[in-house]
XYZ file of C-alpha atoms in Angstrom:
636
model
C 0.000 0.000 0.000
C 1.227 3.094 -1.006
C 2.271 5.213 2.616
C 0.531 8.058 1.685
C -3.015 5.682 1.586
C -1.982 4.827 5.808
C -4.386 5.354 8.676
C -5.133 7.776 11.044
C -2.688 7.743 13.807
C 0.404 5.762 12.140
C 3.639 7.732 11.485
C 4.649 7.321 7.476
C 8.020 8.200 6.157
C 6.627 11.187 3.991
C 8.984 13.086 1.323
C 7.478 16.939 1.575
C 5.730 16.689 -1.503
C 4.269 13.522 -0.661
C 3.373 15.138 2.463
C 1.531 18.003 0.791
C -0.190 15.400 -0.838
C -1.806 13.680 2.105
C -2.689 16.686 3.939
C -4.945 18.040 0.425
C -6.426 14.209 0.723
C -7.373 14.629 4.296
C -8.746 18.050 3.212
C -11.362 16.670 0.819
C -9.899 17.565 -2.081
C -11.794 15.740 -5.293
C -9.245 17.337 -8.062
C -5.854 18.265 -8.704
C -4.063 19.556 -12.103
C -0.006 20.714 -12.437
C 2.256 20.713 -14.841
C 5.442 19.000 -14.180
C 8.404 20.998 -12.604
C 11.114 20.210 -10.151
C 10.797 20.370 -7.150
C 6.859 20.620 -7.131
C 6.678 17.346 -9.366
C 5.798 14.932 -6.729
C 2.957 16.389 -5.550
C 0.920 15.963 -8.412
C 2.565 12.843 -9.247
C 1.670 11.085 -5.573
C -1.935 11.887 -5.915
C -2.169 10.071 -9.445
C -0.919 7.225 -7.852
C -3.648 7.117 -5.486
C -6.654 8.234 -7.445
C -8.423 5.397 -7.657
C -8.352 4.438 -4.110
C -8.925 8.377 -3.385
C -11.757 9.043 -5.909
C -9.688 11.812 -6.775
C -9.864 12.993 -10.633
C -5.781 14.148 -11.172
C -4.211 15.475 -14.391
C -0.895 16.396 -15.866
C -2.056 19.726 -18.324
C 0.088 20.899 -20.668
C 0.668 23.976 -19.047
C 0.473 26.037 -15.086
C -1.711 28.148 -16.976
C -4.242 25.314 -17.976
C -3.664 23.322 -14.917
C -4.570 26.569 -12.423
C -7.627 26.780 -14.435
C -8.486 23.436 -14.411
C -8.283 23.460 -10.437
C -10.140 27.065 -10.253
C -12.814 25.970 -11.941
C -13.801 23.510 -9.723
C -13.343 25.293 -6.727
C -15.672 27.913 -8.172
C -18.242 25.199 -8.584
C -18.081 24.146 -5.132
C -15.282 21.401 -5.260
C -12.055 21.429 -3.177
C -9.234 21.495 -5.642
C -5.463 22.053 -5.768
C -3.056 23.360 -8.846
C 0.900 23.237 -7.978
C 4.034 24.516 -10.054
C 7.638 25.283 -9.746
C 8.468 29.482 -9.240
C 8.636 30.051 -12.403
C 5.116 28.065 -13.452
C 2.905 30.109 -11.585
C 4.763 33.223 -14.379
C 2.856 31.320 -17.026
C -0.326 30.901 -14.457
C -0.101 34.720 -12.946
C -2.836 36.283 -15.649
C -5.571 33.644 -13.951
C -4.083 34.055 -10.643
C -4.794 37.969 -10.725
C -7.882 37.413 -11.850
C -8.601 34.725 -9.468
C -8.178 36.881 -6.763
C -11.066 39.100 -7.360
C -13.697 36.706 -8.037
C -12.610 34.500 -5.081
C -13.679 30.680 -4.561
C -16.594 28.733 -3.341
C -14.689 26.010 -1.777
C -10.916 25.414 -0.183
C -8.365 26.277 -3.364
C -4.505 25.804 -2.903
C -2.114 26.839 -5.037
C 1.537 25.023 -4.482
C 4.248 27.209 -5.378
C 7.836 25.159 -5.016
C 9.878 27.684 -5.386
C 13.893 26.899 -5.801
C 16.637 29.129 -3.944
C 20.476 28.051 -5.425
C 19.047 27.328 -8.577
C 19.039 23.936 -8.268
C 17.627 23.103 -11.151
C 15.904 26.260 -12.020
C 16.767 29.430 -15.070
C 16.136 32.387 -11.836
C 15.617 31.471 -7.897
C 12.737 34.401 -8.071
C 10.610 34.537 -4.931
C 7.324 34.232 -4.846
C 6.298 35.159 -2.257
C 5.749 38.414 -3.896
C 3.108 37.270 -5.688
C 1.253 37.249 -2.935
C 1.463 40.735 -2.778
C 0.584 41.718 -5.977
C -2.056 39.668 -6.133
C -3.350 40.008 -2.744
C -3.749 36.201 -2.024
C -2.073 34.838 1.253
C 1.023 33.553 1.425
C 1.484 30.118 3.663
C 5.400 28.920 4.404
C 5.674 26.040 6.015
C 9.614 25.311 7.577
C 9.679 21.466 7.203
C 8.306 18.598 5.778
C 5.862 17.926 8.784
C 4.554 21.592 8.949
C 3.774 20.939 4.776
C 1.185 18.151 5.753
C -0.666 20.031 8.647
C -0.272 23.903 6.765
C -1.579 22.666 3.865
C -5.060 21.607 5.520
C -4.647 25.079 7.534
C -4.478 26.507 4.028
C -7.788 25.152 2.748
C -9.396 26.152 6.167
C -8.154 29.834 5.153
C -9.513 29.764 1.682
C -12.588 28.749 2.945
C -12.952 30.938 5.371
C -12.852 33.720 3.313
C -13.776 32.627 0.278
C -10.629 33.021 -1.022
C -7.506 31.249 -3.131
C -4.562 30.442 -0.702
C -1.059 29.916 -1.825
C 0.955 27.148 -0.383
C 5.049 28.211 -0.734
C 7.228 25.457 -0.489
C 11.056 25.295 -1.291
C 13.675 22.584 -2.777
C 14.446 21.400 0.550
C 11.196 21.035 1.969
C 9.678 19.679 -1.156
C 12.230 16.579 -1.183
C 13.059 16.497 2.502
C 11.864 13.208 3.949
C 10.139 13.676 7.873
C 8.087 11.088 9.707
C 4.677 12.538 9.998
C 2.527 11.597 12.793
C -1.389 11.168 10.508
C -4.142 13.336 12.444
C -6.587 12.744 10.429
C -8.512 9.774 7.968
C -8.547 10.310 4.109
C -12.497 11.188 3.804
C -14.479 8.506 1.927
C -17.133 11.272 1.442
C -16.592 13.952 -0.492
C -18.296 17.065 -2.316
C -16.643 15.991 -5.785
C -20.030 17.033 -7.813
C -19.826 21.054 -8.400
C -22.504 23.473 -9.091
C -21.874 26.875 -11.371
C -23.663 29.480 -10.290
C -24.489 32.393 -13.107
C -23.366 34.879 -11.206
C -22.706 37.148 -13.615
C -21.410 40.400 -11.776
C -18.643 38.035 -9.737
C -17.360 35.485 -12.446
C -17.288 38.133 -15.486
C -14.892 40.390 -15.117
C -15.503 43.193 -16.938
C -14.225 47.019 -15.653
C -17.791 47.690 -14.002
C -17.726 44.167 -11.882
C -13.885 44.401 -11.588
C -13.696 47.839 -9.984
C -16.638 46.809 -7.395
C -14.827 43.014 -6.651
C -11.846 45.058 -5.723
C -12.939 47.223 -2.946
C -14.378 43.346 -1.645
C -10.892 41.882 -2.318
C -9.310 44.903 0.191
C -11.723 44.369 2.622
C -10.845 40.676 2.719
C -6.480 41.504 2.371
C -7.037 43.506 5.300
C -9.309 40.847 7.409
C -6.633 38.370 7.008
C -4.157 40.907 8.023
C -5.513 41.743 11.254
C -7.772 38.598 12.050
C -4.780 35.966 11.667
C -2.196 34.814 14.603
C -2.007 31.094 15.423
C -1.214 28.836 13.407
C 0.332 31.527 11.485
C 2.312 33.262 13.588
C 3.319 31.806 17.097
C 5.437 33.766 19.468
C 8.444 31.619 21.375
C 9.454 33.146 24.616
C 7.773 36.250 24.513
C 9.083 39.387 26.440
C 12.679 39.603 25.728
C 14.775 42.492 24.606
C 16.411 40.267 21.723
C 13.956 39.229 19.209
C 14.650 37.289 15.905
C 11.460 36.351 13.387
C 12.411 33.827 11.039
C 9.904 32.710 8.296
C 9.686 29.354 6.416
C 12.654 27.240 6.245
C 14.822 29.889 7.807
C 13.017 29.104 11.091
C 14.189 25.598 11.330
C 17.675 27.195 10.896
C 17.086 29.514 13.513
C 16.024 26.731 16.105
C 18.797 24.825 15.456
C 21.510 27.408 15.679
C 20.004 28.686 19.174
C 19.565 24.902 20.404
C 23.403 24.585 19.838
C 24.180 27.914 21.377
C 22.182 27.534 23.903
C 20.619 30.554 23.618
C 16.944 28.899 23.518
C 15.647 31.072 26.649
C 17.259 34.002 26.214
C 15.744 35.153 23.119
C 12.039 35.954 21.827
C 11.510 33.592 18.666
C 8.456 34.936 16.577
C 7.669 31.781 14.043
C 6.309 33.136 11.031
C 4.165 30.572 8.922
C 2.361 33.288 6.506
C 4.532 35.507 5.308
C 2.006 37.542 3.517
C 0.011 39.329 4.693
C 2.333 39.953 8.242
C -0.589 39.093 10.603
C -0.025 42.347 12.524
C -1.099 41.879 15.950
C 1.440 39.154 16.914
C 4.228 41.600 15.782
C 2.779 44.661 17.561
C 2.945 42.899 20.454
C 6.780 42.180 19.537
C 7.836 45.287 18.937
C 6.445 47.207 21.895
C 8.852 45.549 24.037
C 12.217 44.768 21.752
C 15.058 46.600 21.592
C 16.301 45.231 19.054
C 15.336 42.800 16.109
C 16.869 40.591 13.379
C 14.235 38.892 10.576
C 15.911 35.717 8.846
C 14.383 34.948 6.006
C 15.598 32.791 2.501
C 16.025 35.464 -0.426
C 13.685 38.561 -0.658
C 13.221 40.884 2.223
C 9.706 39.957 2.469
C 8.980 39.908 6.065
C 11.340 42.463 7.109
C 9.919 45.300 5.152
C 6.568 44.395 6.494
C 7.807 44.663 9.650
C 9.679 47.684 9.366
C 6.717 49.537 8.023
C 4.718 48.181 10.673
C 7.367 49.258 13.456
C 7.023 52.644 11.797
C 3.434 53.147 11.990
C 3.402 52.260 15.499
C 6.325 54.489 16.472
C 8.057 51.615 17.789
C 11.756 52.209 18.921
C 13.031 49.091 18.180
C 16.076 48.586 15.805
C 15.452 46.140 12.827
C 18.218 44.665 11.212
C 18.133 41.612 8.350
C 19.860 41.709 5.154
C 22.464 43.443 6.857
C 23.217 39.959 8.289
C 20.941 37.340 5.772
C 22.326 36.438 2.459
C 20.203 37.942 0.085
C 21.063 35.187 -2.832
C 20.912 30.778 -2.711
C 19.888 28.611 0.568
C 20.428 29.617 3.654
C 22.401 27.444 5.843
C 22.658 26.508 9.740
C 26.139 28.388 9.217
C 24.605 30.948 7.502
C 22.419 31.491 10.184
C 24.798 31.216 13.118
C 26.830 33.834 11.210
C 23.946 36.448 11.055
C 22.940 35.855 14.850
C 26.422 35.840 15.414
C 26.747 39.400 13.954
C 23.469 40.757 14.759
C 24.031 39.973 18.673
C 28.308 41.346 18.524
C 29.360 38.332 20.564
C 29.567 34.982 18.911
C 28.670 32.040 21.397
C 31.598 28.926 20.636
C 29.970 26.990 17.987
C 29.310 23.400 18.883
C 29.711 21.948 15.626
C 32.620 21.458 13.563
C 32.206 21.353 9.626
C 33.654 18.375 8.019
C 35.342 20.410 5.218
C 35.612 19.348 1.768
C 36.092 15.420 1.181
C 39.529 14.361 -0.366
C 39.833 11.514 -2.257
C 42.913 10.177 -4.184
C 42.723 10.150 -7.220
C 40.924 13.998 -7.035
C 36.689 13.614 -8.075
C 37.117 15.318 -11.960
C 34.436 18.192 -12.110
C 31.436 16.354 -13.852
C 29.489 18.634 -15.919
C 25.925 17.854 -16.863
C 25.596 15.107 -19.527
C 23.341 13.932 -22.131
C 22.600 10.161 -20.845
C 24.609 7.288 -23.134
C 22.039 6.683 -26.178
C 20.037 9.788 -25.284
C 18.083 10.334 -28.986
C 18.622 14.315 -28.379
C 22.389 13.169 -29.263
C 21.981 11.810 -32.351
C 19.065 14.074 -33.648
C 21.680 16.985 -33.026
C 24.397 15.519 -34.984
C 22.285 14.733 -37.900
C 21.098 18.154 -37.672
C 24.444 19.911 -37.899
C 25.391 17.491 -40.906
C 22.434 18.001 -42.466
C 22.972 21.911 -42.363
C 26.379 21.734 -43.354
C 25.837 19.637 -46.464
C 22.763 21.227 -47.556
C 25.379 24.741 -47.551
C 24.345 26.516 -44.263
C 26.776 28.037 -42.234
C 26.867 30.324 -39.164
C 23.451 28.944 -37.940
C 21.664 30.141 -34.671
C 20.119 27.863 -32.894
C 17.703 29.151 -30.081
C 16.313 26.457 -27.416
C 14.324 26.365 -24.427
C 13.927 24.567 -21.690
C 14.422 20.548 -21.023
C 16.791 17.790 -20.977
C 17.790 18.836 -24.585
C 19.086 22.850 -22.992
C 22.614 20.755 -22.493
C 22.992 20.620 -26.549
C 24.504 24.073 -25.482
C 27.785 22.805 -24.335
C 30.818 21.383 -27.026
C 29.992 19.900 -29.505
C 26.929 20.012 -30.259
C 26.151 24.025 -29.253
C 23.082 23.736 -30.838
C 21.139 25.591 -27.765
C 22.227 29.655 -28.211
C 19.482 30.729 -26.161
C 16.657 29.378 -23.300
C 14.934 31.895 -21.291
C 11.558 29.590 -20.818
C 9.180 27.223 -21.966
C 8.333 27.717 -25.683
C 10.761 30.202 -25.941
C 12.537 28.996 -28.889
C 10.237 29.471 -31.469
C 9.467 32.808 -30.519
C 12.733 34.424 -30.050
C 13.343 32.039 -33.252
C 10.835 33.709 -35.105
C 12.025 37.558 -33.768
C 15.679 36.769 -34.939
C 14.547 35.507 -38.269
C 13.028 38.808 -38.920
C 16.275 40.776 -38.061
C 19.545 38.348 -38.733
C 21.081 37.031 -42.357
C 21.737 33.282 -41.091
C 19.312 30.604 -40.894
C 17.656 30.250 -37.268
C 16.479 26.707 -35.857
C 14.358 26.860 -32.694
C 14.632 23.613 -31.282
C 11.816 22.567 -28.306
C 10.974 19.074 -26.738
C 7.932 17.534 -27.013
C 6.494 18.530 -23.970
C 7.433 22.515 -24.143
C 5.620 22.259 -27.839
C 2.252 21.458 -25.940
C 3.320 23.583 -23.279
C 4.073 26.931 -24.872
C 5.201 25.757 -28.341
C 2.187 26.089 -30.316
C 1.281 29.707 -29.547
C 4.742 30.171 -31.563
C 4.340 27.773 -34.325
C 1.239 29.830 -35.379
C 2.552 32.739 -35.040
C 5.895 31.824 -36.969
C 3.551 31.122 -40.013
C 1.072 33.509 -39.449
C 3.750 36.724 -39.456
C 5.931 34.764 -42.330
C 8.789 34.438 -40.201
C 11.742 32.161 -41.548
C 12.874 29.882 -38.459
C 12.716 26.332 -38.919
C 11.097 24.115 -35.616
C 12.568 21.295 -34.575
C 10.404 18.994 -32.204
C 12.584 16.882 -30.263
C 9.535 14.012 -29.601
C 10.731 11.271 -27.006
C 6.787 10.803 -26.260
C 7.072 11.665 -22.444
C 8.040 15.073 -19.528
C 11.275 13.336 -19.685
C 13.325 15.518 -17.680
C 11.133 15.572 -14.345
C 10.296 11.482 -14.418
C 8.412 10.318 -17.661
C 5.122 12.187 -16.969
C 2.576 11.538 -19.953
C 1.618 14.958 -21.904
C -0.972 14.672 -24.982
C 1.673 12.968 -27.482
C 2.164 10.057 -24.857
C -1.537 8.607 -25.419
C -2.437 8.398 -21.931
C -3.162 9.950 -18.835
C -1.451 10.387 -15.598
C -3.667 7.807 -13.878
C -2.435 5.463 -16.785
C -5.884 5.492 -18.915
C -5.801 5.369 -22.532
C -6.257 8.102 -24.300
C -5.930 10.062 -27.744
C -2.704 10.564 -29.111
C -1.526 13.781 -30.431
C 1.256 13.897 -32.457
C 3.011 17.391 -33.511
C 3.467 16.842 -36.904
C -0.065 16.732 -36.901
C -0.296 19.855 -35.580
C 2.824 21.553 -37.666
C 1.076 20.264 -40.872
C -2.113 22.264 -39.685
C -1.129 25.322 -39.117
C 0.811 25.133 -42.648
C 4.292 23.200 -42.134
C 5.867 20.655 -44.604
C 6.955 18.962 -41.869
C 9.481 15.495 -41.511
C 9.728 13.028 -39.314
C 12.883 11.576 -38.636
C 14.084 8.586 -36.533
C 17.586 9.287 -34.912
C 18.792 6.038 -34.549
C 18.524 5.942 -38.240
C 21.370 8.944 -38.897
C 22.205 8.567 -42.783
C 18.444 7.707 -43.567
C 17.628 11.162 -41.571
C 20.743 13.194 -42.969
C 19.039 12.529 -46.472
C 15.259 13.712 -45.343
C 16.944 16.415 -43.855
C 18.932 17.500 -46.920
C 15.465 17.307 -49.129
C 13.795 19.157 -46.373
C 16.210 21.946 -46.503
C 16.251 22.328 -50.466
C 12.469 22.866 -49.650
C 13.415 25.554 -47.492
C 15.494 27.133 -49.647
C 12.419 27.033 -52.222
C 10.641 29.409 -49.721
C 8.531 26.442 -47.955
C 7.997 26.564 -44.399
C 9.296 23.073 -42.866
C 9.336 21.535 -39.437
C 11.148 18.570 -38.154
C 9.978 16.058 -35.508
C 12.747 13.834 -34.372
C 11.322 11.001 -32.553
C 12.794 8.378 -30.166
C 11.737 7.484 -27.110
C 14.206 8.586 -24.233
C 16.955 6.252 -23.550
C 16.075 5.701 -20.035
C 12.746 4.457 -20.630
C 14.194 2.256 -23.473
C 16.723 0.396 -21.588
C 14.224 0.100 -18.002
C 11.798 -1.727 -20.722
C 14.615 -3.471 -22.285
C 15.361 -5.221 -18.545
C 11.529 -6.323 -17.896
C 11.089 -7.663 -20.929
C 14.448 -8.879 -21.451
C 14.720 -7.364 -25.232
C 18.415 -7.567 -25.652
C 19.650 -4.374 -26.884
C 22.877 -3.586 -29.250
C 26.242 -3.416 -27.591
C 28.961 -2.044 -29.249
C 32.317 -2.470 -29.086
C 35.669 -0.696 -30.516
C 38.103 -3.089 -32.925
C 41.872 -1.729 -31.851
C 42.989 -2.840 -35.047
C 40.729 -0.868 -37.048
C 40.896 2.371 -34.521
C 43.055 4.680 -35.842
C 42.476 6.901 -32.273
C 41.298 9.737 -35.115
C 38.797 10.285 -31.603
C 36.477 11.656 -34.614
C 33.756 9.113 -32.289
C 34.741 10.753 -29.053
C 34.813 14.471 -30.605
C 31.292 14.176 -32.349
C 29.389 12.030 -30.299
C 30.556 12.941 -26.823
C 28.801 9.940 -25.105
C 29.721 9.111 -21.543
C 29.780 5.455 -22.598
C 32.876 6.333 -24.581
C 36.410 6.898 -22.770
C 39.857 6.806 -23.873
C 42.454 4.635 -22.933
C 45.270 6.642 -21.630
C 47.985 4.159 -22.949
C 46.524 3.689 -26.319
C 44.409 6.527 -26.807
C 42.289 4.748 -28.673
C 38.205 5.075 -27.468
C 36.539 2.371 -25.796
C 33.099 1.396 -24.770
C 31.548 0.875 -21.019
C 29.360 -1.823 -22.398
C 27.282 -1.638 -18.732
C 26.318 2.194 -19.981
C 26.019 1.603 -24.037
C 22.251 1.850 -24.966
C 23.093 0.635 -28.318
C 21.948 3.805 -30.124
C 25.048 3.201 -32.838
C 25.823 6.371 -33.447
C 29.520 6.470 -32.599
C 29.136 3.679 -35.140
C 27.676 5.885 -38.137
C 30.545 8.720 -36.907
C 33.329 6.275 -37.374
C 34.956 6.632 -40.648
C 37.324 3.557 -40.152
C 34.256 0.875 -39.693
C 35.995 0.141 -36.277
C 33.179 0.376 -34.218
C 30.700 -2.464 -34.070
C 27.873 -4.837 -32.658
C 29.674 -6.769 -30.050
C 26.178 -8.684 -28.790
C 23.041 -10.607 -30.804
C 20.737 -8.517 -30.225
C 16.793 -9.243 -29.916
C 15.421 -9.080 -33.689
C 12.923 -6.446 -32.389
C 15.224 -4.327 -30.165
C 14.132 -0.989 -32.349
C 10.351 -1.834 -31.451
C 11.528 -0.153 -28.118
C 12.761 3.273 -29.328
């Protein structure tokens, strides 16, 4: 049994997302919808698992935007619901979320926003917490895994309370932080799953006239919250001193540890702040009419700090505030990090009680290990056939502009066929924007995912405004890079149902595109599409390309169940000529060099049998070392 499906009083191992996950079931939620995006993917991902035992309906949409509205809709109707993103999703959901705001909910709505300090695996580390503000919807910050499971349920409470949506801000390292949680409450077996719309036209249309009278109602409500809100939200830890430190999120769990091994624990007022926006004032009035002197941890922005500065000012307290003075403004903060701002902030540094480890040696030295395309990854091969493709056809000084997904690491030597990625579905429109202002030919490349995404927007518009950039679809049928989530080219759903398949050449040749499909494992058959493509191109035709094979991953877990024996190659010394021509083009981790020889070989344990060092090798000295099953391809 899945641990997130336990009982009521039993303590689970819970990951933070997972944890999220259970506390929305034991809130009665009946729908979820999210686009993939580390670190928020689990969430959506754990309730799929358990939708049919949860009578919970749970989708993967193909964008934040789609999936907030998805969730909004139902909680509009009368049905709990939750949407969750990375940071930079709820960007793409932000126009709904505005909009949200004013017309409000009928039921509990959460919005999950995972946001990423130190870039983990994130373009920006923006906070956004500040949407909060601009938007005027809470703000709820849990500072560990356990806190995710109970403030999420406080969260829908809030919403419903005021008839308003709620967002839920978690980070990397309480998303993926594992905690055992202590269950309060039973998964509900009944549930309000069946909505009903009411035609409320003056709330749910929101034209100026409705729009300007919803937002004196949405004020009324910011400042209710604001002044009617304490516990859970903000509780106040030894209250009286002189010394006060308010730490939010995360950054509280920091600030607890540091003082535990200080052992200043009694000696300073803690104020725990769990909703970040709005401040709940009271709790901090109370603060500041006795400090003398405060410090506000926090993880990037100065979120709570201003607020409390202002409110210090309008009270004419006389208490001295102090925080980025001390607090790293930029990445995760740290229990160093910490101790070093309470260390500064107080002028006398207790002895710490913990001695850092320092950097591990090891002999040999660990060689800096850049990101890699896996061994056999099709994005390989589809960019080598590319670039020969282009050069034989007579193109030089191409731009390539990407976006975002496994295939962003075609940036690096030798492919560098990524010149640019500033978001999802960004290629084709900054694709389309240099092809109106450059000389050379411009390729926006995109994965298949990012093309449902945000893609297609830009494919119309590239034909629509006659702009000259060719799309490349990079189609390995699944979200590769956050786990193998379905999207609509996969043919089904994220509870595993089948469902209808569609395919973006079927979409390129709609909106006007010649378009080819190529298989990458097949690199001289695709080298000559690609050269009769590009004389098209050069005949004024618009083309597209769709590369497809699956990703490599995926190939070789099925290859294992079903014990489909896949190609192994191997390198003939006799015929290697250590030209490296193999090692140069392909750049596959599978291939390394033998320092006495210098002549390539393969680790047959990480060959995936894609055979493309194979087609690079002028010499014929690379071949099938294996039988292989007859129907290996079947797999790719």
């Amino acid at each position: 049994m899945h641990p997130v499906l336990a009982r009521k009083g039993e303590t689970v191992l819970l990951m933070g997302n997972e944890a999220i996950a259970r506390g929305a079931l034991e809130a009665g939620i009946c729908l979820a919808a999210a686009y993939p995006g580390t670190p928020s993917t689990e969430i959506v991902e754990t309730l799929a698992e358990v939708a049919q035992y949860t009578k919970t309906y749970v989708e993967w949409s193909v964008n934040e935007k789609v999936a907030f509205e998805t969730a909004y809709a139902a909680a509009i109707s009368g049905v709990r619901s939750l949407t969750a993103m990375k940071h930079v999703g709820l960007n793409v959901a932000a126009d709904i979320l505005m909009s949200s705001a004013y017309a409000g909910v009928k039921a509990g709505f959460v919005i999950i926003s995972a946001d990423d300090p130190g870039h983990h695996s994130s373009q920006n580390e923006q906070d956004n917490r500040w949407y909060g503000f601009i938007s005027h919807i809470p703000v709820i910050e849990p500072s560990s895994a356990r806190e995710a499971y109970f403030y999420v349920k406080e969260a829908f409470k809030l919403s419903e309370r005021y008839g308003h949506p709620v967002i839920l801000r978690s980070t990397t390292r309480i998303s993926h932080t594992r905690q055992p949680i202590l269950l309060e409450e039973d998964i509900p077996i009944e549930k309000a799953c069946k909505g009903s719309f009411e035609r409320v036209i003056e709330r749910w249309v929101l034209v100026p006239g409705h729009a300007r009278k919803l937002k004196s109602k949405l004020m009324e409500i910011w400042r209710k919250i604001q002044m009617e809100t304490s516990e859970p939200f903000v509780k106040i830890i030894n209250p009286g001193m002189k010394t006060v430190v308010i730490a939010s999120g995360i950054a509280y769990s920091h600030v607890s540890e540091v003082l535990n091994l200080t052992g200043l624990d009694d000696k300073i007022t803690v104020v725990k702040v769990n909703m970040p926006v709005p401040l709940p004032r009271k709790p901090i009035e109370e603060v500041l009419s006795t400090a003398e002197k405060v410090l506000v941890v926090e993880e990037l922005d100065p979120i709570v700090e201003d607020q409390v500065k202002r409110i210090s000012l309008e009270i004419g307290s006389t208490s001295k505030i102090f925080g980025k003075e001390y607090v790293p403004l930029n990445d995760e903060l740290s229990v160093q990090a910490v101790y070093d701002a309470i260390c500064k902030f107080l002028g006398s540094c207790s002895p710490q009680r913990w001695e850092s480890i320092g950097d591990i040696k090891t002999d040999p030295p660990i060689p800096p290990r850049p990101p890699v395309l896996c061994p056999g990854c099709p994005h390989r091969s589809s960019y080598y056939i590319l670039k020969t493709s282009l050069n034989r056809a007579g193109f030089r000084n191409v731009i390539y502009t990407g976006d975002i997904g496994c295939y962003t690491l075609g940036y690096q030597k030798p492919f560098e066929t990524q010149m640019t990625s500033f978001e999802m579905g960004g290629a084709i429109g900054i694709g389309h924007g240099l092809s109106k202002v450059v000389d050379e030919l411009v390729i926006a490349i995109v994965g298949d995912s990012t093309f449902y995404h945000a893609g297609i927007p830009g494919v119309v518009n590239l034909v629509f405004n006659k702009g000259r950039a060719i799309p490349v679809v990079l189609d390995n049928s699944v979200t590769a890079m956050t786990g193998h989530q379905p999207h609509p080219g996969s043919g089904y759903t994220a509870t595993g149902e089948a469902t209808a398949k569609i395919l973006p050449e079927d979409v390129l040749k709609a909106v006007g595109f010649e378009t080819y499909v190529i298989n990458p494992l097949r690199v001289k058959e695709s080298v000559a599409t690609l050269q009769k493509a590009l004389e098209e191109f050069k005949k004024g035709k618009n083309i597209a390309i769709v590369s497809r094979a699956r990703c490599a991953l995926e190939v070789m877990r099925d290859a294992r169940r079903s014990r489909v024996v896949l190609p192994v190659y191997r390198v003939d010394p006799e015929k290697c000529t250590a030209c490296q021509a193999c090692v140069n083009l392909a750049a596959c981790p599978a291939l390394v060099v033998d320092p006495n020889t210098r002549k390539p070989v393969i680790v047959e344990d990480l060959c995936a049998g894609c055979g493309l060092c194979a087609s690079i090798c002028p010499y014929k000295a690379i071949q099938v070392s294996n039988t292989p099953s007859s129907e290996w391809e079947k797999l790719w």
